[in-house]
Amino acid sequence: MAKKFPIANQVRALREHKGNITQTELGEAVGVTRQTIAAIEQRRYSPSLETAFRIALFFQVGIEDVFNWDE
Amino acid sequence: MAKKFPIANQVRALREHKGNITQTELGEAVGVTRQTIAAIEQRRYSPSLETAFRIALFFQVGIEDVFNWDE
DNA sequence: CTAACATGTTAAAAATATTTGACATGAGTG
DNA sequence: CACTCATGTCAAATATTTTTAACATGTTAG
C-alpha cells in the first residue's frame, strides 16, 4: 500500500523562503485545508492540477518550480 | 453546477500536431481511458497532477505548454 | 509553568476523478 | 449500403482526493 506518488515538490521550501508562511495560511490562500498541504508536502497523494496551479500562483512561480517529475 | 474548471489545455491541438494521435492512443500511453482524455479536452474536470504530468511527458513538452491558467 | 502555535497523524465522511460498459453520430472506405 | 473508426455522452460503480474533527508532540512567548 501507500506507494508514494512520483512527483516531488518544493512546497515546504517555498513556504520557508517566502517569509515563513504557515501550512494553515497557505491552505487558506489556495482554498484547501492544512491537512491537505501537509499531505502534499509528504507526497502522500497527487493533488489536483487545479490545487497545484493555485499553489504555484500563490508563490508566483511556474508549476514546474513547485512540482517535478521524479520516478 | 458543472462549472467548468479554470485551466485551459492544448491536448487536442497537441494530439493533432503530433501526427494525429487518437484519444484512445493517448489514453493508453498515459494510463487513462479515452473518456478521461475526452473529459480533459472538454474541461469537464481537473485531472490529477500525475495525469497532467504524464500527458506533458508524452508530448515531450512542459506542463505549462499543455495546461494554462484561465479564470 | 501555561497558553498559544505549528506540525504530524488518523479515521470516517464527503466530494471529485476515473473506469466500465453502453449507445449515438459523423466521416471515411470497401 | 455495410463496416470501421474517432468522438461525444451518460449512468453506475470504483478509486482517489479532500474535509472534518479529533488528539499528539515540540517550540515559543508571557
Short mmCIF file of C-alpha atoms (C1' of nucleotides) in Angstrom, two decimals:
data_model
loop_
_atom_site.label_atom_id
_atom_site.label_comp_id
_atom_site.label_asym_id
_atom_site.label_seq_id
_atom_site.Cartn_x
_atom_site.Cartn_y
_atom_site.Cartn_z
CA MET A 1 0.00 0.00 0.00
CA ALA A 2 0.89 3.61 0.26
CA LYS A 3 3.12 3.73 -2.75
CA LYS A 4 4.38 7.27 -2.86
CA PHE A 5 3.37 9.21 -5.90
CA PRO A 6 6.04 10.06 -8.47
CA ILE A 7 6.16 13.83 -8.26
CA ALA A 8 8.47 15.66 -5.89
CA ASN A 9 7.69 19.17 -4.68
CA GLN A 10 9.24 22.25 -3.18
CA VAL A 11 6.26 23.39 -1.17
CA ARG A 12 7.90 23.36 2.19
CA ALA A 13 10.99 25.13 0.91
CA LEU A 14 8.86 27.76 -0.79
CA ARG A 15 6.87 28.34 2.38
CA GLU A 16 10.01 28.87 4.35
CA HIS A 17 11.73 31.05 1.80
CA LYS A 18 8.71 33.21 1.24
CA GLY A 19 8.74 34.59 4.76
CA ASN A 20 7.72 31.60 6.83
CA ILE A 21 4.23 31.07 5.56
CA THR A 22 2.40 28.51 7.62
CA GLN A 23 0.67 25.39 6.29
CA THR A 24 -2.59 26.81 7.55
CA GLU A 25 -2.00 30.14 5.81
CA LEU A 26 -1.04 28.50 2.54
CA GLY A 27 -4.07 26.25 2.74
CA GLU A 28 -6.38 29.19 3.31
CA ALA A 29 -4.75 31.13 0.50
CA VAL A 30 -5.26 28.37 -2.03
CA GLY A 31 -8.51 27.00 -0.71
CA VAL A 32 -7.60 23.69 0.90
CA THR A 33 -7.09 22.60 4.49
CA ARG A 34 -3.78 22.43 6.29
CA GLN A 35 -4.02 18.65 6.27
CA THR A 36 -4.06 18.74 2.50
CA ILE A 37 -0.93 20.89 2.42
CA ALA A 38 0.76 18.54 4.85
CA ALA A 39 -0.19 15.52 2.73
CA ILE A 40 1.14 17.17 -0.41
CA GLU A 41 4.42 18.10 1.26
CA GLN A 42 4.80 14.49 2.36
CA ARG A 43 3.91 13.20 -1.10
CA ARG A 44 1.02 11.15 0.15
CA TYR A 45 -1.02 11.65 -2.99
CA SER A 46 -1.27 13.50 -6.24
CA PRO A 47 -3.13 16.78 -5.78
CA SER A 48 -5.49 18.00 -8.43
CA LEU A 49 -3.96 20.07 -11.20
CA GLU A 50 -6.07 22.96 -10.01
CA THR A 51 -4.66 22.83 -6.49
CA ALA A 52 -1.16 22.55 -7.92
CA PHE A 53 -1.75 25.61 -10.09
CA ARG A 54 -3.11 27.61 -7.18
CA ILE A 55 -0.05 26.84 -5.10
CA ALA A 56 2.27 27.90 -7.93
CA LEU A 57 0.26 31.08 -8.45
CA PHE A 58 0.43 31.86 -4.76
CA PHE A 59 4.21 31.70 -4.80
CA GLN A 60 4.29 33.42 -8.19
CA VAL A 61 6.36 30.71 -9.81
CA GLY A 62 5.72 28.16 -12.53
CA ILE A 63 4.17 24.80 -11.77
CA GLU A 64 7.41 23.08 -12.56
CA ASP A 65 9.20 25.24 -10.00
CA VAL A 66 6.95 23.67 -7.39
CA PHE A 67 6.45 20.14 -8.70
CA ASN A 68 8.83 17.98 -10.64
CA TRP A 69 8.68 14.51 -12.06
CA ASP A 70 10.73 12.04 -10.12
CA GLU A 71 10.03 8.38 -10.80
CA MET B 1 -23.17 23.04 -11.08
CA ALA B 2 -20.97 21.85 -13.80
CA LYS B 3 -18.87 24.92 -13.62
CA LYS B 4 -16.00 24.42 -15.98
CA PHE B 5 -12.68 24.19 -14.26
CA PRO B 6 -10.32 27.14 -14.64
CA ILE B 7 -7.46 25.60 -16.56
CA ALA B 8 -7.36 25.59 -20.34
CA ASN B 9 -5.41 22.98 -22.25
CA GLN B 10 -3.84 22.23 -25.58
CA VAL B 11 -4.36 18.50 -25.56
CA ARG B 12 -6.39 18.29 -28.70
CA ALA B 13 -4.04 20.56 -30.61
CA LEU B 14 -1.05 18.54 -29.44
CA ARG B 15 -2.67 15.30 -30.49
CA GLU B 16 -3.30 16.68 -33.93
CA HIS B 17 0.11 18.24 -34.35
CA LYS B 18 1.93 15.18 -33.16
CA GLY B 19 0.77 13.08 -36.07
CA ASN B 20 -2.91 12.62 -35.38
CA ILE B 21 -2.71 10.65 -32.20
CA THR B 22 -6.11 9.38 -31.19
CA GLN B 23 -7.78 9.92 -27.80
CA THR B 24 -7.65 6.18 -27.29
CA GLU B 25 -3.94 6.05 -28.09
CA LEU B 26 -3.11 8.95 -25.83
CA GLY B 27 -5.15 7.43 -23.05
CA GLU B 28 -3.34 4.12 -23.36
CA ALA B 29 0.02 5.87 -23.48
CA VAL B 30 -0.58 7.76 -20.26
CA GLY B 31 -2.65 5.18 -18.46
CA VAL B 32 -6.19 6.56 -18.50
CA THR B 33 -9.26 5.78 -20.58
CA ARG B 34 -10.33 7.62 -23.71
CA GLN B 35 -13.28 9.03 -21.77
CA THR B 36 -10.87 10.66 -19.39
CA ILE B 37 -8.98 12.26 -22.26
CA ALA B 38 -12.24 13.48 -23.76
CA ALA B 39 -13.32 14.95 -20.42
CA ILE B 40 -10.00 16.73 -20.01
CA GLU B 41 -10.13 18.18 -23.52
CA GLN B 42 -13.61 19.47 -22.78
CA ARG B 43 -12.53 20.88 -19.43
CA ARG B 44 -15.06 18.87 -17.53
CA TYR B 45 -12.83 18.39 -14.52
CA SER B 46 -9.38 18.88 -13.11
CA PRO B 47 -7.15 15.89 -13.79
CA SER B 48 -4.68 14.77 -11.20
CA LEU B 49 -1.28 16.40 -11.33
CA GLU B 50 0.14 13.00 -12.15
CA THR B 51 -2.06 12.56 -15.21
CA ALA B 52 -1.21 16.08 -16.31
CA PHE B 53 2.49 15.34 -15.99
CA ARG B 54 2.18 12.11 -17.93
CA ILE B 55 0.46 13.88 -20.79
CA ALA B 56 3.15 16.55 -20.91
CA LEU B 57 5.85 13.89 -20.82
CA PHE B 58 4.16 12.01 -23.64
CA PHE B 59 4.28 15.07 -25.86
CA GLN B 60 7.72 15.97 -24.55
CA VAL B 61 6.74 19.46 -23.53
CA GLY B 62 6.39 21.26 -20.22
CA ILE B 63 3.21 21.08 -18.18
CA GLU B 64 2.53 24.72 -18.88
CA ASP B 65 2.71 24.06 -22.61
CA VAL B 66 -0.25 21.75 -22.15
CA PHE B 67 -2.22 23.41 -19.36
CA ASN B 68 -2.59 27.08 -18.59
CA TRP B 69 -4.47 29.03 -16.00
CA ASP B 70 -7.51 30.78 -17.36
CA GLU B 71 -10.00 32.01 -14.80
"C1'" DC C 1 4.63 26.87 34.20
"C1'" DT C 2 0.83 27.87 30.94
"C1'" DA C 3 -1.05 29.22 26.81
"C1'" DA C 4 -0.80 29.62 22.01
"C1'" DC C 5 1.02 27.91 17.77
"C1'" DA C 6 2.89 24.74 14.03
"C1'" DT C 7 3.05 20.39 12.55
"C1'" DG C 8 2.09 15.18 12.38
"C1'" DT C 9 -1.31 11.85 12.16
"C1'" DT C 10 -5.63 9.28 11.77
"C1'" DA C 11 -10.37 7.62 10.93
"C1'" DA C 12 -14.58 8.49 8.84
"C1'" DA C 13 -17.27 11.05 5.74
"C1'" DA C 14 -17.89 13.84 1.62
"C1'" DA C 15 -16.50 15.32 -2.79
"C1'" DT C 16 -14.43 14.54 -7.03
"C1'" DA C 17 -11.94 11.92 -10.59
"C1'" DT C 18 -11.79 7.84 -13.21
"C1'" DT C 19 -13.40 3.44 -15.06
"C1'" DT C 20 -16.59 0.41 -17.23
"C1'" DG C 21 -19.97 -0.57 -20.35
"C1'" DA C 22 -23.05 1.01 -23.03
"C1'" DC C 23 -25.32 3.64 -27.15
"C1'" DA C 24 -25.14 7.51 -30.62
"C1'" DT C 25 -23.26 10.35 -34.56
"C1'" DG C 26 -20.40 11.64 -38.45
"C1'" DA C 27 -16.51 10.65 -41.57
"C1'" DG C 28 -14.35 7.66 -44.39
"C1'" DT C 29 -13.78 3.18 -47.02
"C1'" DG C 30 -14.84 -1.21 -49.37
"C1'" DC D 1 -25.05 0.10 -48.47
"C1'" DA D 2 -22.33 -2.07 -44.68
"C1'" DC D 3 -18.36 -1.51 -41.91
"C1'" DT D 4 -14.88 0.53 -39.11
"C1'" DC D 5 -13.08 4.23 -36.52
"C1'" DA D 6 -12.98 8.58 -33.79
"C1'" DT D 7 -15.51 11.07 -30.83
"C1'" DG D 8 -19.47 12.50 -27.65
"C1'" DT D 9 -22.09 11.25 -23.88
"C1'" DC D 10 -24.22 9.02 -19.92
"C1'" DA D 11 -25.16 6.26 -15.73
"C1'" DA D 12 -23.40 3.40 -12.33
"C1'" DA D 13 -19.56 1.66 -9.93
"C1'" DT D 14 -14.95 2.25 -8.06
"C1'" DA D 15 -10.85 4.83 -6.71
"C1'" DT D 16 -8.76 8.73 -5.03
"C1'" DT D 17 -8.54 13.21 -3.01
"C1'" DT D 18 -10.09 16.38 0.39
"C1'" DT D 19 -12.56 17.68 4.51
"C1'" DT D 20 -13.77 17.43 9.26
"C1'" DA D 21 -12.79 16.55 13.80
"C1'" DA D 22 -10.13 14.87 16.78
"C1'" DC D 23 -5.58 14.03 19.65
"C1'" DA D 24 -0.40 14.20 19.98
"C1'" DT D 25 4.32 16.48 20.10
"C1'" DG D 26 7.68 20.16 20.30
"C1'" DT D 27 8.54 25.11 20.38
"C1'" DT D 28 7.98 29.76 21.79
"C1'" DA D 29 6.13 33.70 24.38
"C1'" DG D 30 4.35 35.68 28.63
#
